[in-house]
mmCIF file of N, CA and C in Angstrom:
data_model
loop_
_atom_site.group_PDB
_atom_site.id
_atom_site.type_symbol
_atom_site.label_atom_id
_atom_site.label_comp_id
_atom_site.label_asym_id
_atom_site.label_seq_id
_atom_site.Cartn_x
_atom_site.Cartn_y
_atom_site.Cartn_z
ATOM 1 N N MET A 1 0.844 -1.175 0.000
ATOM 2 C CA MET A 1 0.000 0.000 0.000
ATOM 3 C C MET A 1 0.887 1.235 0.000
ATOM 4 N N GLU A 2 0.627 2.132 -0.889
ATOM 5 C CA GLU A 2 1.406 3.361 -0.953
ATOM 6 C C GLU A 2 0.848 4.368 0.039
ATOM 7 N N TYR A 3 1.666 5.349 0.371
ATOM 8 C CA TYR A 3 1.262 6.305 1.397
ATOM 9 C C TYR A 3 0.093 7.179 0.983
ATOM 10 N N GLY A 4 -0.152 7.332 -0.299
ATOM 11 C CA GLY A 4 -1.289 8.126 -0.735
ATOM 12 C C GLY A 4 -2.566 7.325 -0.800
ATOM 13 N N ALA A 5 -2.517 6.038 -0.498
ATOM 14 C CA ALA A 5 -3.675 5.159 -0.624
ATOM 15 C C ALA A 5 -4.655 5.377 0.524
ATOM 16 N N ASP A 6 -5.752 4.645 0.476
ATOM 17 C CA ASP A 6 -6.806 4.732 1.481
ATOM 18 C C ASP A 6 -6.267 4.408 2.872
ATOM 19 N N TRP A 7 -6.468 5.319 3.816
ATOM 20 C CA TRP A 7 -5.962 5.152 5.183
ATOM 21 C C TRP A 7 -7.002 4.534 6.104
ATOM 22 N N SER A 8 -8.185 4.178 5.595
ATOM 23 C CA SER A 8 -9.259 3.743 6.482
ATOM 24 C C SER A 8 -8.931 2.476 7.263
ATOM 25 N N SER A 9 -8.019 1.658 6.777
ATOM 26 C CA SER A 9 -7.667 0.420 7.476
ATOM 27 C C SER A 9 -6.424 0.560 8.342
ATOM 28 N N LEU A 10 -5.827 1.724 8.372
ATOM 29 C CA LEU A 10 -4.581 1.923 9.106
ATOM 30 C C LEU A 10 -4.814 2.707 10.388
ATOM 31 N N PRO A 11 -4.007 2.435 11.410
ATOM 32 C CA PRO A 11 -4.120 3.211 12.643
ATOM 33 C C PRO A 11 -3.744 4.675 12.408
ATOM 34 N N GLY A 12 -4.387 5.555 13.138
ATOM 35 C CA GLY A 12 -4.005 6.964 13.087
ATOM 36 C C GLY A 12 -4.417 7.681 11.826
ATOM 37 N N ASP A 13 -5.677 7.570 11.434
ATOM 38 C CA ASP A 13 -6.182 8.267 10.247
ATOM 39 C C ASP A 13 -5.784 9.741 10.343
ATOM 40 N N PRO A 14 -5.032 10.271 9.350
ATOM 41 C CA PRO A 14 -4.516 11.639 9.443
ATOM 42 C C PRO A 14 -5.599 12.721 9.469
ATOM 43 N N ARG A 15 -6.835 12.357 9.159
ATOM 44 C CA ARG A 15 -7.919 13.336 9.272
ATOM 45 C C ARG A 15 -8.226 13.644 10.730
ATOM 46 N N PHE A 16 -7.845 12.725 11.622
ATOM 47 C CA PHE A 16 -8.195 12.875 13.028
ATOM 48 C C PHE A 16 -7.006 12.891 13.978
ATOM 49 N N PHE A 17 -5.881 12.329 13.557
ATOM 50 C CA PHE A 17 -4.732 12.195 14.440
ATOM 51 C C PHE A 17 -3.498 12.850 13.840
ATOM 52 N N ARG A 18 -2.791 13.601 14.670
ATOM 53 C CA ARG A 18 -1.517 14.182 14.251
ATOM 54 C C ARG A 18 -0.505 13.057 14.127
ATOM 55 N N ARG A 19 0.320 13.142 13.110
ATOM 56 C CA ARG A 19 1.321 12.104 12.885
ATOM 57 C C ARG A 19 2.707 12.706 12.982
ATOM 58 N N THR A 20 3.630 11.972 13.615
ATOM 59 C CA THR A 20 5.021 12.395 13.674
ATOM 60 C C THR A 20 5.873 11.327 13.009
ATOM 61 N N GLY A 21 7.089 11.657 12.745
ATOM 62 C CA GLY A 21 7.991 10.677 12.139
ATOM 63 C C GLY A 21 8.536 11.195 10.833
ATOM 64 N N PRO A 22 9.428 10.484 10.243
ATOM 65 C CA PRO A 22 9.850 9.153 10.650
ATOM 66 C C PRO A 22 10.680 9.176 11.934
ATOM 67 N N HIS A 23 10.744 7.997 12.561
ATOM 68 C CA HIS A 23 11.521 7.810 13.780
ATOM 69 C C HIS A 23 12.575 6.733 13.540
ATOM 70 N N THR A 24 13.693 6.869 14.214
ATOM 71 C CA THR A 24 14.740 5.857 14.093
ATOM 72 C C THR A 24 14.286 4.562 14.775
ATOM 73 N N LEU A 25 14.874 3.467 14.355
ATOM 74 C CA LEU A 25 14.602 2.193 15.023
ATOM 75 C C LEU A 25 14.924 2.313 16.509
ATOM 76 N N ALA A 26 16.026 2.970 16.836
ATOM 77 C CA ALA A 26 16.420 3.126 18.240
ATOM 78 C C ALA A 26 15.339 3.851 19.045
ATOM 79 N N ALA A 27 14.727 4.883 18.469
ATOM 80 C CA ALA A 27 13.669 5.617 19.166
ATOM 81 C C ALA A 27 12.437 4.741 19.371
ATOM 82 N N VAL A 28 12.116 3.927 18.379
ATOM 83 C CA VAL A 28 10.963 3.030 18.482
ATOM 84 C C VAL A 28 11.227 1.947 19.528
ATOM 85 N N VAL A 29 12.418 1.382 19.518
ATOM 86 C CA VAL A 29 12.786 0.368 20.514
ATOM 87 C C VAL A 29 12.741 0.973 21.912
ATOM 88 N N ASP A 30 13.214 2.199 22.063
ATOM 89 C CA ASP A 30 13.179 2.886 23.347
ATOM 90 C C ASP A 30 11.737 3.102 23.804
ATOM 91 N N ALA A 31 10.866 3.558 22.892
ATOM 92 C CA ALA A 31 9.458 3.773 23.238
ATOM 93 C C ALA A 31 8.787 2.465 23.642
ATOM 94 N N ALA A 32 9.152 1.379 22.970
ATOM 95 C CA ALA A 32 8.570 0.067 23.264
ATOM 96 C C ALA A 32 9.154 -0.565 24.519
ATOM 97 N N GLU A 33 10.250 0.025 25.017
ATOM 98 C CA GLU A 33 10.985 -0.550 26.145
ATOM 99 C C GLU A 33 11.379 -1.990 25.833
ATOM 100 N N GLY A 34 11.906 -2.164 24.610
ATOM 101 C CA GLY A 34 12.282 -3.493 24.150
ATOM 102 C C GLY A 34 13.742 -3.589 23.786
ATOM 103 N N GLU A 35 14.069 -4.675 23.103
ATOM 104 C CA GLU A 35 15.430 -4.915 22.644
ATOM 105 C C GLU A 35 15.385 -5.318 21.178
ATOM 106 N N ALA A 36 16.370 -4.842 20.428
ATOM 107 C CA ALA A 36 16.499 -5.189 19.012
ATOM 108 C C ALA A 36 17.948 -4.993 18.618
ATOM 109 N N PRO A 37 18.392 -5.712 17.601
ATOM 110 C CA PRO A 37 19.762 -5.498 17.136
ATOM 111 C C PRO A 37 19.903 -4.085 16.577
ATOM 112 N N PRO A 38 21.051 -3.445 16.798
ATOM 113 C CA PRO A 38 21.225 -2.089 16.272
ATOM 114 C C PRO A 38 21.231 -2.109 14.747
ATOM 115 N N ARG A 39 20.461 -1.217 14.178
ATOM 116 C CA ARG A 39 20.384 -1.102 12.727
ATOM 117 C C ARG A 39 20.009 0.325 12.369
ATOM 118 N N ARG A 40 20.591 0.823 11.303
ATOM 119 C CA ARG A 40 20.211 2.157 10.823
ATOM 120 C C ARG A 40 18.940 2.003 10.008
ATOM 121 N N LEU A 41 17.840 2.393 10.602
ATOM 122 C CA LEU A 41 16.539 2.187 9.981
ATOM 123 C C LEU A 41 15.603 3.301 10.412
ATOM 124 N N MET A 42 14.898 3.867 9.448
ATOM 125 C CA MET A 42 13.892 4.878 9.739
ATOM 126 C C MET A 42 12.512 4.248 9.546
ATOM 127 N N LEU A 43 11.655 4.424 10.529
ATOM 128 C CA LEU A 43 10.303 3.884 10.476
ATOM 129 C C LEU A 43 9.327 5.046 10.332
ATOM 130 N N HIS A 44 8.423 4.930 9.367
ATOM 131 C CA HIS A 44 7.552 6.039 8.999
ATOM 132 C C HIS A 44 6.165 6.010 9.631
ATOM 133 N N ARG A 45 5.659 4.828 9.952
ATOM 134 C CA ARG A 45 4.320 4.758 10.549
ATOM 135 C C ARG A 45 4.111 3.397 11.194
ATOM 136 N N VAL A 46 2.994 3.263 11.906
ATOM 137 C CA VAL A 46 2.562 1.986 12.456
ATOM 138 C C VAL A 46 1.512 1.409 11.515
ATOM 139 N N ALA A 47 1.501 0.095 11.390
ATOM 140 C CA ALA A 47 0.543 -0.547 10.489
ATOM 141 C C ALA A 47 0.329 -1.995 10.905
ATOM 142 N N PRO A 48 -0.842 -2.553 10.572
ATOM 143 C CA PRO A 48 -1.065 -3.974 10.846
ATOM 144 C C PRO A 48 -0.141 -4.840 9.993
ATOM 145 N N LEU A 49 0.109 -6.052 10.430
ATOM 146 C CA LEU A 49 1.018 -6.952 9.714
ATOM 147 C C LEU A 49 0.680 -7.055 8.226
ATOM 148 N N ALA A 50 -0.587 -7.200 7.901
ATOM 149 C CA ALA A 50 -0.995 -7.434 6.513
ATOM 150 C C ALA A 50 -0.816 -6.213 5.617
ATOM 151 N N LEU A 51 -0.814 -5.016 6.190
ATOM 152 C CA LEU A 51 -0.717 -3.792 5.390
ATOM 153 C C LEU A 51 0.633 -3.101 5.499
ATOM 154 N N ALA A 52 1.481 -3.566 6.381
ATOM 155 C CA ALA A 52 2.766 -2.903 6.633
ATOM 156 C C ALA A 52 3.685 -2.981 5.414
ATOM 157 N N THR A 53 4.449 -1.900 5.226
ATOM 158 C CA THR A 53 5.436 -1.836 4.153
ATOM 159 C C THR A 53 6.833 -1.895 4.766
ATOM 160 N N ASP A 54 7.831 -1.801 3.921
ATOM 161 C CA ASP A 54 9.213 -1.854 4.403
ATOM 162 C C ASP A 54 9.654 -0.582 5.113
ATOM 163 N N GLN A 55 8.710 0.311 5.396
ATOM 164 C CA GLN A 55 9.000 1.519 6.170
ATOM 165 C C GLN A 55 8.171 1.581 7.457
ATOM 166 N N ASP A 56 7.482 0.491 7.769
ATOM 167 C CA ASP A 56 6.530 0.491 8.878
ATOM 168 C C ASP A 56 6.958 -0.421 10.017
ATOM 169 N N VAL A 57 6.374 -0.152 11.190
ATOM 170 C CA VAL A 57 6.518 -1.038 12.344
ATOM 171 C C VAL A 57 5.144 -1.643 12.619
ATOM 172 N N SER A 58 5.127 -2.912 12.956
ATOM 173 C CA SER A 58 3.895 -3.622 13.253
ATOM 174 C C SER A 58 4.088 -4.418 14.535
ATOM 175 N N PHE A 59 3.090 -5.231 14.893
ATOM 176 C CA PHE A 59 3.226 -6.071 16.079
ATOM 177 C C PHE A 59 2.445 -7.360 15.892
ATOM 178 N N CYS A 60 2.799 -8.352 16.687
ATOM 179 C CA CYS A 60 2.123 -9.646 16.638
ATOM 180 C C CYS A 60 1.929 -10.140 18.066
ATOM 181 N N LEU A 61 0.681 -10.475 18.401
ATOM 182 C CA LEU A 61 0.365 -10.921 19.756
ATOM 183 C C LEU A 61 0.433 -12.429 19.936
ATOM 184 N N ASN A 62 -0.090 -13.177 18.974
ATOM 185 C CA ASN A 62 -0.276 -14.611 19.147
ATOM 186 C C ASN A 62 0.316 -15.346 17.964
ATOM 187 N N SER A 63 1.302 -16.166 18.201
ATOM 188 C CA SER A 63 1.999 -16.825 17.095
ATOM 189 C C SER A 63 1.109 -17.776 16.310
ATOM 190 N N ARG A 64 0.231 -18.516 16.964
ATOM 191 C CA ARG A 64 -0.615 -19.452 16.219
ATOM 192 C C ARG A 64 -1.681 -18.727 15.414
ATOM 193 N N ARG A 65 -2.307 -17.768 16.014
ATOM 194 C CA ARG A 65 -3.403 -17.072 15.336
ATOM 195 C C ARG A 65 -2.903 -16.185 14.197
ATOM 196 N N HIS A 66 -1.731 -15.600 14.350
ATOM 197 C CA HIS A 66 -1.225 -14.650 13.365
ATOM 198 C C HIS A 66 0.025 -15.137 12.641
ATOM 199 N N ALA A 67 0.305 -16.426 12.703
ATOM 200 C CA ALA A 67 1.533 -16.968 12.111
ATOM 201 C C ALA A 67 1.632 -16.679 10.620
ATOM 202 N N ALA A 68 0.548 -16.844 9.891
ATOM 203 C CA ALA A 68 0.584 -16.612 8.439
ATOM 204 C C ALA A 68 0.827 -15.140 8.132
ATOM 205 N N ALA A 69 0.161 -14.252 8.862
ATOM 206 C CA ALA A 69 0.348 -12.812 8.634
ATOM 207 C C ALA A 69 1.764 -12.390 8.997
ATOM 208 N N LEU A 70 2.306 -12.948 10.067
ATOM 209 C CA LEU A 70 3.674 -12.621 10.465
ATOM 210 C C LEU A 70 4.659 -13.094 9.405
ATOM 211 N N ALA A 71 4.477 -14.300 8.911
ATOM 212 C CA ALA A 71 5.387 -14.850 7.898
ATOM 213 C C ALA A 71 5.340 -14.058 6.597
ATOM 214 N N ALA A 72 4.183 -13.483 6.284
ATOM 215 C CA ALA A 72 4.011 -12.778 5.012
ATOM 216 C C ALA A 72 4.200 -11.270 5.110
ATOM 217 N N THR A 73 4.419 -10.735 6.301
ATOM 218 C CA THR A 73 4.476 -9.280 6.445
ATOM 219 C C THR A 73 5.665 -8.669 5.709
ATOM 220 N N ASN A 74 5.459 -7.451 5.256
ATOM 221 C CA ASN A 74 6.528 -6.660 4.640
ATOM 222 C C ASN A 74 7.051 -5.597 5.600
ATOM 223 N N ALA A 75 6.630 -5.660 6.862
ATOM 224 C CA ALA A 75 7.042 -4.662 7.852
ATOM 225 C C ALA A 75 8.556 -4.632 8.001
ATOM 226 N N ALA A 76 9.071 -3.444 8.268
ATOM 227 C CA ALA A 76 10.509 -3.293 8.516
ATOM 228 C C ALA A 76 10.868 -3.770 9.913
ATOM 229 N N ALA A 77 9.921 -3.634 10.847
ATOM 230 C CA ALA A 77 10.139 -4.052 12.229
ATOM 231 C C ALA A 77 8.833 -4.586 12.792
ATOM 232 N N VAL A 78 8.941 -5.579 13.671
ATOM 233 C CA VAL A 78 7.756 -6.174 14.281
ATOM 234 C C VAL A 78 7.992 -6.312 15.783
ATOM 235 N N ILE A 79 7.047 -5.817 16.562
ATOM 236 C CA ILE A 79 7.089 -5.935 18.013
ATOM 237 C C ILE A 79 6.529 -7.306 18.384
ATOM 238 N N VAL A 80 7.326 -8.101 19.097
ATOM 239 C CA VAL A 80 6.914 -9.456 19.463
ATOM 240 C C VAL A 80 7.410 -9.814 20.863
ATOM 241 N N HIS A 81 6.797 -10.826 21.433
ATOM 242 C CA HIS A 81 7.305 -11.415 22.671
ATOM 243 C C HIS A 81 8.541 -12.227 22.310
ATOM 244 N N GLY A 82 9.413 -12.427 23.263
ATOM 245 C CA GLY A 82 10.656 -13.154 23.015
ATOM 246 C C GLY A 82 10.474 -14.541 22.435
ATOM 247 N N ASN A 83 9.374 -15.223 22.796
ATOM 248 C CA ASN A 83 9.168 -16.575 22.281
ATOM 249 C C ASN A 83 8.770 -16.603 20.806
ATOM 250 N N MET A 84 8.557 -15.433 20.211
ATOM 251 C CA MET A 84 8.187 -15.349 18.798
ATOM 252 C C MET A 84 9.275 -14.723 17.937
ATOM 253 N N ALA A 85 10.348 -14.275 18.527
ATOM 254 C CA ALA A 85 11.380 -13.553 17.773
ATOM 255 C C ALA A 85 11.904 -14.355 16.594
ATOM 256 N N SER A 86 12.034 -15.649 16.743
ATOM 257 C CA SER A 86 12.565 -16.476 15.651
ATOM 258 C C SER A 86 11.589 -16.612 14.491
ATOM 259 N N GLN A 87 10.330 -16.248 14.700
ATOM 260 C CA GLN A 87 9.323 -16.344 13.646
ATOM 261 C C GLN A 87 9.214 -15.073 12.808
ATOM 262 N N VAL A 88 9.874 -14.010 13.228
ATOM 263 C CA VAL A 88 9.853 -12.760 12.464
ATOM 264 C C VAL A 88 10.674 -12.972 11.190
ATOM 265 N N PRO A 89 10.140 -12.571 10.028
ATOM 266 C CA PRO A 89 10.889 -12.759 8.776
ATOM 267 C C PRO A 89 12.270 -12.106 8.838
ATOM 268 N N GLN A 90 13.215 -12.665 8.128
ATOM 269 C CA GLN A 90 14.576 -12.127 8.130
ATOM 270 C C GLN A 90 14.645 -10.731 7.533
ATOM 271 N N THR A 91 13.643 -10.335 6.770
ATOM 272 C CA THR A 91 13.614 -8.996 6.184
ATOM 273 C C THR A 91 13.193 -7.940 7.200
ATOM 274 N N ALA A 92 12.746 -8.367 8.375
ATOM 275 C CA ALA A 92 12.277 -7.440 9.408
ATOM 276 C C ALA A 92 13.136 -7.564 10.658
ATOM 277 N N VAL A 93 13.121 -6.515 11.457
ATOM 278 C CA VAL A 93 13.802 -6.508 12.751
ATOM 279 C C VAL A 93 12.787 -6.897 13.816
ATOM 280 N N ALA A 94 13.133 -7.849 14.650
ATOM 281 C CA ALA A 94 12.283 -8.217 15.780
ATOM 282 C C ALA A 94 12.583 -7.283 16.945
ATOM 283 N N ILE A 95 11.565 -6.580 17.408
ATOM 284 C CA ILE A 95 11.673 -5.767 18.617
ATOM 285 C C ILE A 95 11.069 -6.615 19.733
ATOM 286 N N VAL A 96 11.913 -7.139 20.590
ATOM 287 C CA VAL A 96 11.486 -8.093 21.612
ATOM 288 C C VAL A 96 11.087 -7.349 22.884
ATOM 289 N N VAL A 97 9.869 -7.653 23.346
ATOM 290 C CA VAL A 97 9.315 -7.005 24.537
ATOM 291 C C VAL A 97 8.638 -8.054 25.416
ATOM 292 N N ASP A 98 8.347 -7.680 26.655
ATOM 293 C CA ASP A 98 7.624 -8.584 27.556
ATOM 294 C C ASP A 98 6.136 -8.636 27.232
ATOM 295 N N ASP A 99 5.564 -7.492 26.862
ATOM 296 C CA ASP A 99 4.129 -7.410 26.572
ATOM 297 C C ASP A 99 3.931 -6.646 25.264
ATOM 298 N N PRO A 100 3.721 -7.345 24.144
ATOM 299 C CA PRO A 100 3.601 -6.671 22.848
ATOM 300 C C PRO A 100 2.466 -5.650 22.772
ATOM 301 N N LEU A 101 1.344 -5.900 23.435
ATOM 302 C CA LEU A 101 0.235 -4.955 23.361
ATOM 303 C C LEU A 101 0.577 -3.637 24.048
ATOM 304 N N VAL A 102 1.185 -3.712 25.215
ATOM 305 C CA VAL A 102 1.603 -2.495 25.922
ATOM 306 C C VAL A 102 2.647 -1.750 25.096
ATOM 307 N N ALA A 103 3.606 -2.481 24.558
ATOM 308 C CA ALA A 103 4.644 -1.850 23.729
ATOM 309 C C ALA A 103 4.030 -1.195 22.504
ATOM 310 N N TRP A 104 3.052 -1.862 21.894
ATOM 311 C CA TRP A 104 2.392 -1.319 20.699
ATOM 312 C C TRP A 104 1.715 0.013 21.015
ATOM 313 N N THR A 105 1.047 0.107 22.160
ATOM 314 C CA THR A 105 0.383 1.365 22.503
ATOM 315 C C THR A 105 1.398 2.487 22.699
ATOM 316 N N LYS A 106 2.545 2.164 23.266
ATOM 317 C CA LYS A 106 3.581 3.183 23.464
ATOM 318 C C LYS A 106 4.167 3.633 22.128
ATOM 319 N N VAL A 107 4.380 2.695 21.223
ATOM 320 C CA VAL A 107 4.924 3.044 19.904
ATOM 321 C C VAL A 107 3.882 3.811 19.091
ATOM 322 N N ALA A 108 2.622 3.397 19.167
ATOM 323 C CA ALA A 108 1.567 4.129 18.463
ATOM 324 C C ALA A 108 1.485 5.564 18.974
ATOM 325 N N SER A 109 1.684 5.757 20.280
ATOM 326 C CA SER A 109 1.678 7.113 20.850
ATOM 327 C C SER A 109 2.877 7.932 20.393
ATOM 328 N N LEU A 110 3.973 7.272 20.095
ATOM 329 C CA LEU A 110 5.137 7.974 19.548
ATOM 330 C C LEU A 110 4.805 8.542 18.168
ATOM 331 N N PHE A 111 4.143 7.751 17.342
ATOM 332 C CA PHE A 111 3.804 8.181 15.988
ATOM 333 C C PHE A 111 2.559 9.066 15.943
ATOM 334 N N HIS A 112 1.660 8.902 16.914
ATOM 335 C CA HIS A 112 0.403 9.658 16.952
ATOM 336 C C HIS A 112 0.164 10.208 18.353
ATOM 337 N N PRO A 113 0.952 11.206 18.763
ATOM 338 C CA PRO A 113 0.793 11.741 20.120
ATOM 339 C C PRO A 113 -0.532 12.490 20.277
ATOM 340 N N LEU A 114 -1.102 12.388 21.469
ATOM 341 C CA LEU A 114 -2.322 13.135 21.755
ATOM 342 C C LEU A 114 -1.987 14.612 21.888
ATOM 343 N N PRO A 115 -2.900 15.479 21.461
ATOM 344 C CA PRO A 115 -2.643 16.906 21.650
ATOM 345 C C PRO A 115 -2.688 17.240 23.138
ATOM 346 N N PRO A 116 -1.953 18.268 23.550
ATOM 347 C CA PRO A 116 -1.978 18.637 24.967
ATOM 348 C C PRO A 116 -3.367 19.131 25.370
ATOM 349 N N ALA A 117 -3.767 18.799 26.582
ATOM 350 C CA ALA A 117 -5.059 19.247 27.097
ATOM 351 C C ALA A 117 -4.992 20.745 27.380
ATOM 352 N N LYS A 118 -6.100 21.423 27.141
ATOM 353 C CA LYS A 118 -6.176 22.858 27.408
ATOM 354 C C LYS A 118 -7.067 23.078 28.624
ATOM 355 N N ALA A 119 -6.534 23.783 29.591
ATOM 356 C CA ALA A 119 -7.313 24.093 30.787
ATOM 357 C C ALA A 119 -8.273 25.230 30.483
ATOM 358 N N GLY A 120 -9.421 25.201 31.128
ATOM 359 C CA GLY A 120 -10.360 26.297 30.950
ATOM 360 C C GLY A 120 -11.796 25.815 30.946
ATOM 361 N N ILE A 121 -12.692 26.771 30.847
ATOM 362 C CA ILE A 121 -14.120 26.493 30.809
ATOM 363 C C ILE A 121 -14.649 26.996 29.477
ATOM 364 N N HIS A 122 -15.359 26.133 28.781
ATOM 365 C CA HIS A 122 -15.911 26.511 27.485
ATOM 366 C C HIS A 122 -16.946 27.616 27.683
ATOM 367 N N PRO A 123 -16.981 28.613 26.782
ATOM 368 C CA PRO A 123 -17.912 29.738 26.931
ATOM 369 C C PRO A 123 -19.380 29.319 26.997
ATOM 370 N N SER A 124 -19.731 28.176 26.414
ATOM 371 C CA SER A 124 -21.134 27.759 26.424
ATOM 372 C C SER A 124 -21.511 26.967 27.676
ATOM 373 N N ALA A 125 -20.539 26.725 28.577
ATOM 374 C CA ALA A 125 -20.834 25.968 29.798
ATOM 375 C C ALA A 125 -21.746 26.784 30.707
ATOM 376 N N VAL A 126 -22.691 26.120 31.314
ATOM 377 C CA VAL A 126 -23.642 26.805 32.194
ATOM 378 C C VAL A 126 -23.294 26.533 33.635
#
């Protein structure tokens, strides 16, 4: 999928979420609180395994349920639990973490940070 394509299936629809990046692999590994071999790699966005490109980071929770998607992914990096690191394709970097879902939320927040909250009372409040 090219970057100009339909974003409806991807996390962080740019119509609603601010996007940052690209980020270095080191920054993504740091955000995930994981471990990965050092590599000079820039990651441009987060994406599901099936839609990820060679510029994206993805994640995999369950090796049996998502084994086919993991084997076929084009992602540049994949967040996985240590027991799945050997299943990550050689074309991708395995980012090994204790809890892939928690790491995924932290990495997604790196690419799509929430806007700062504004203190105050709306003029229409009664």
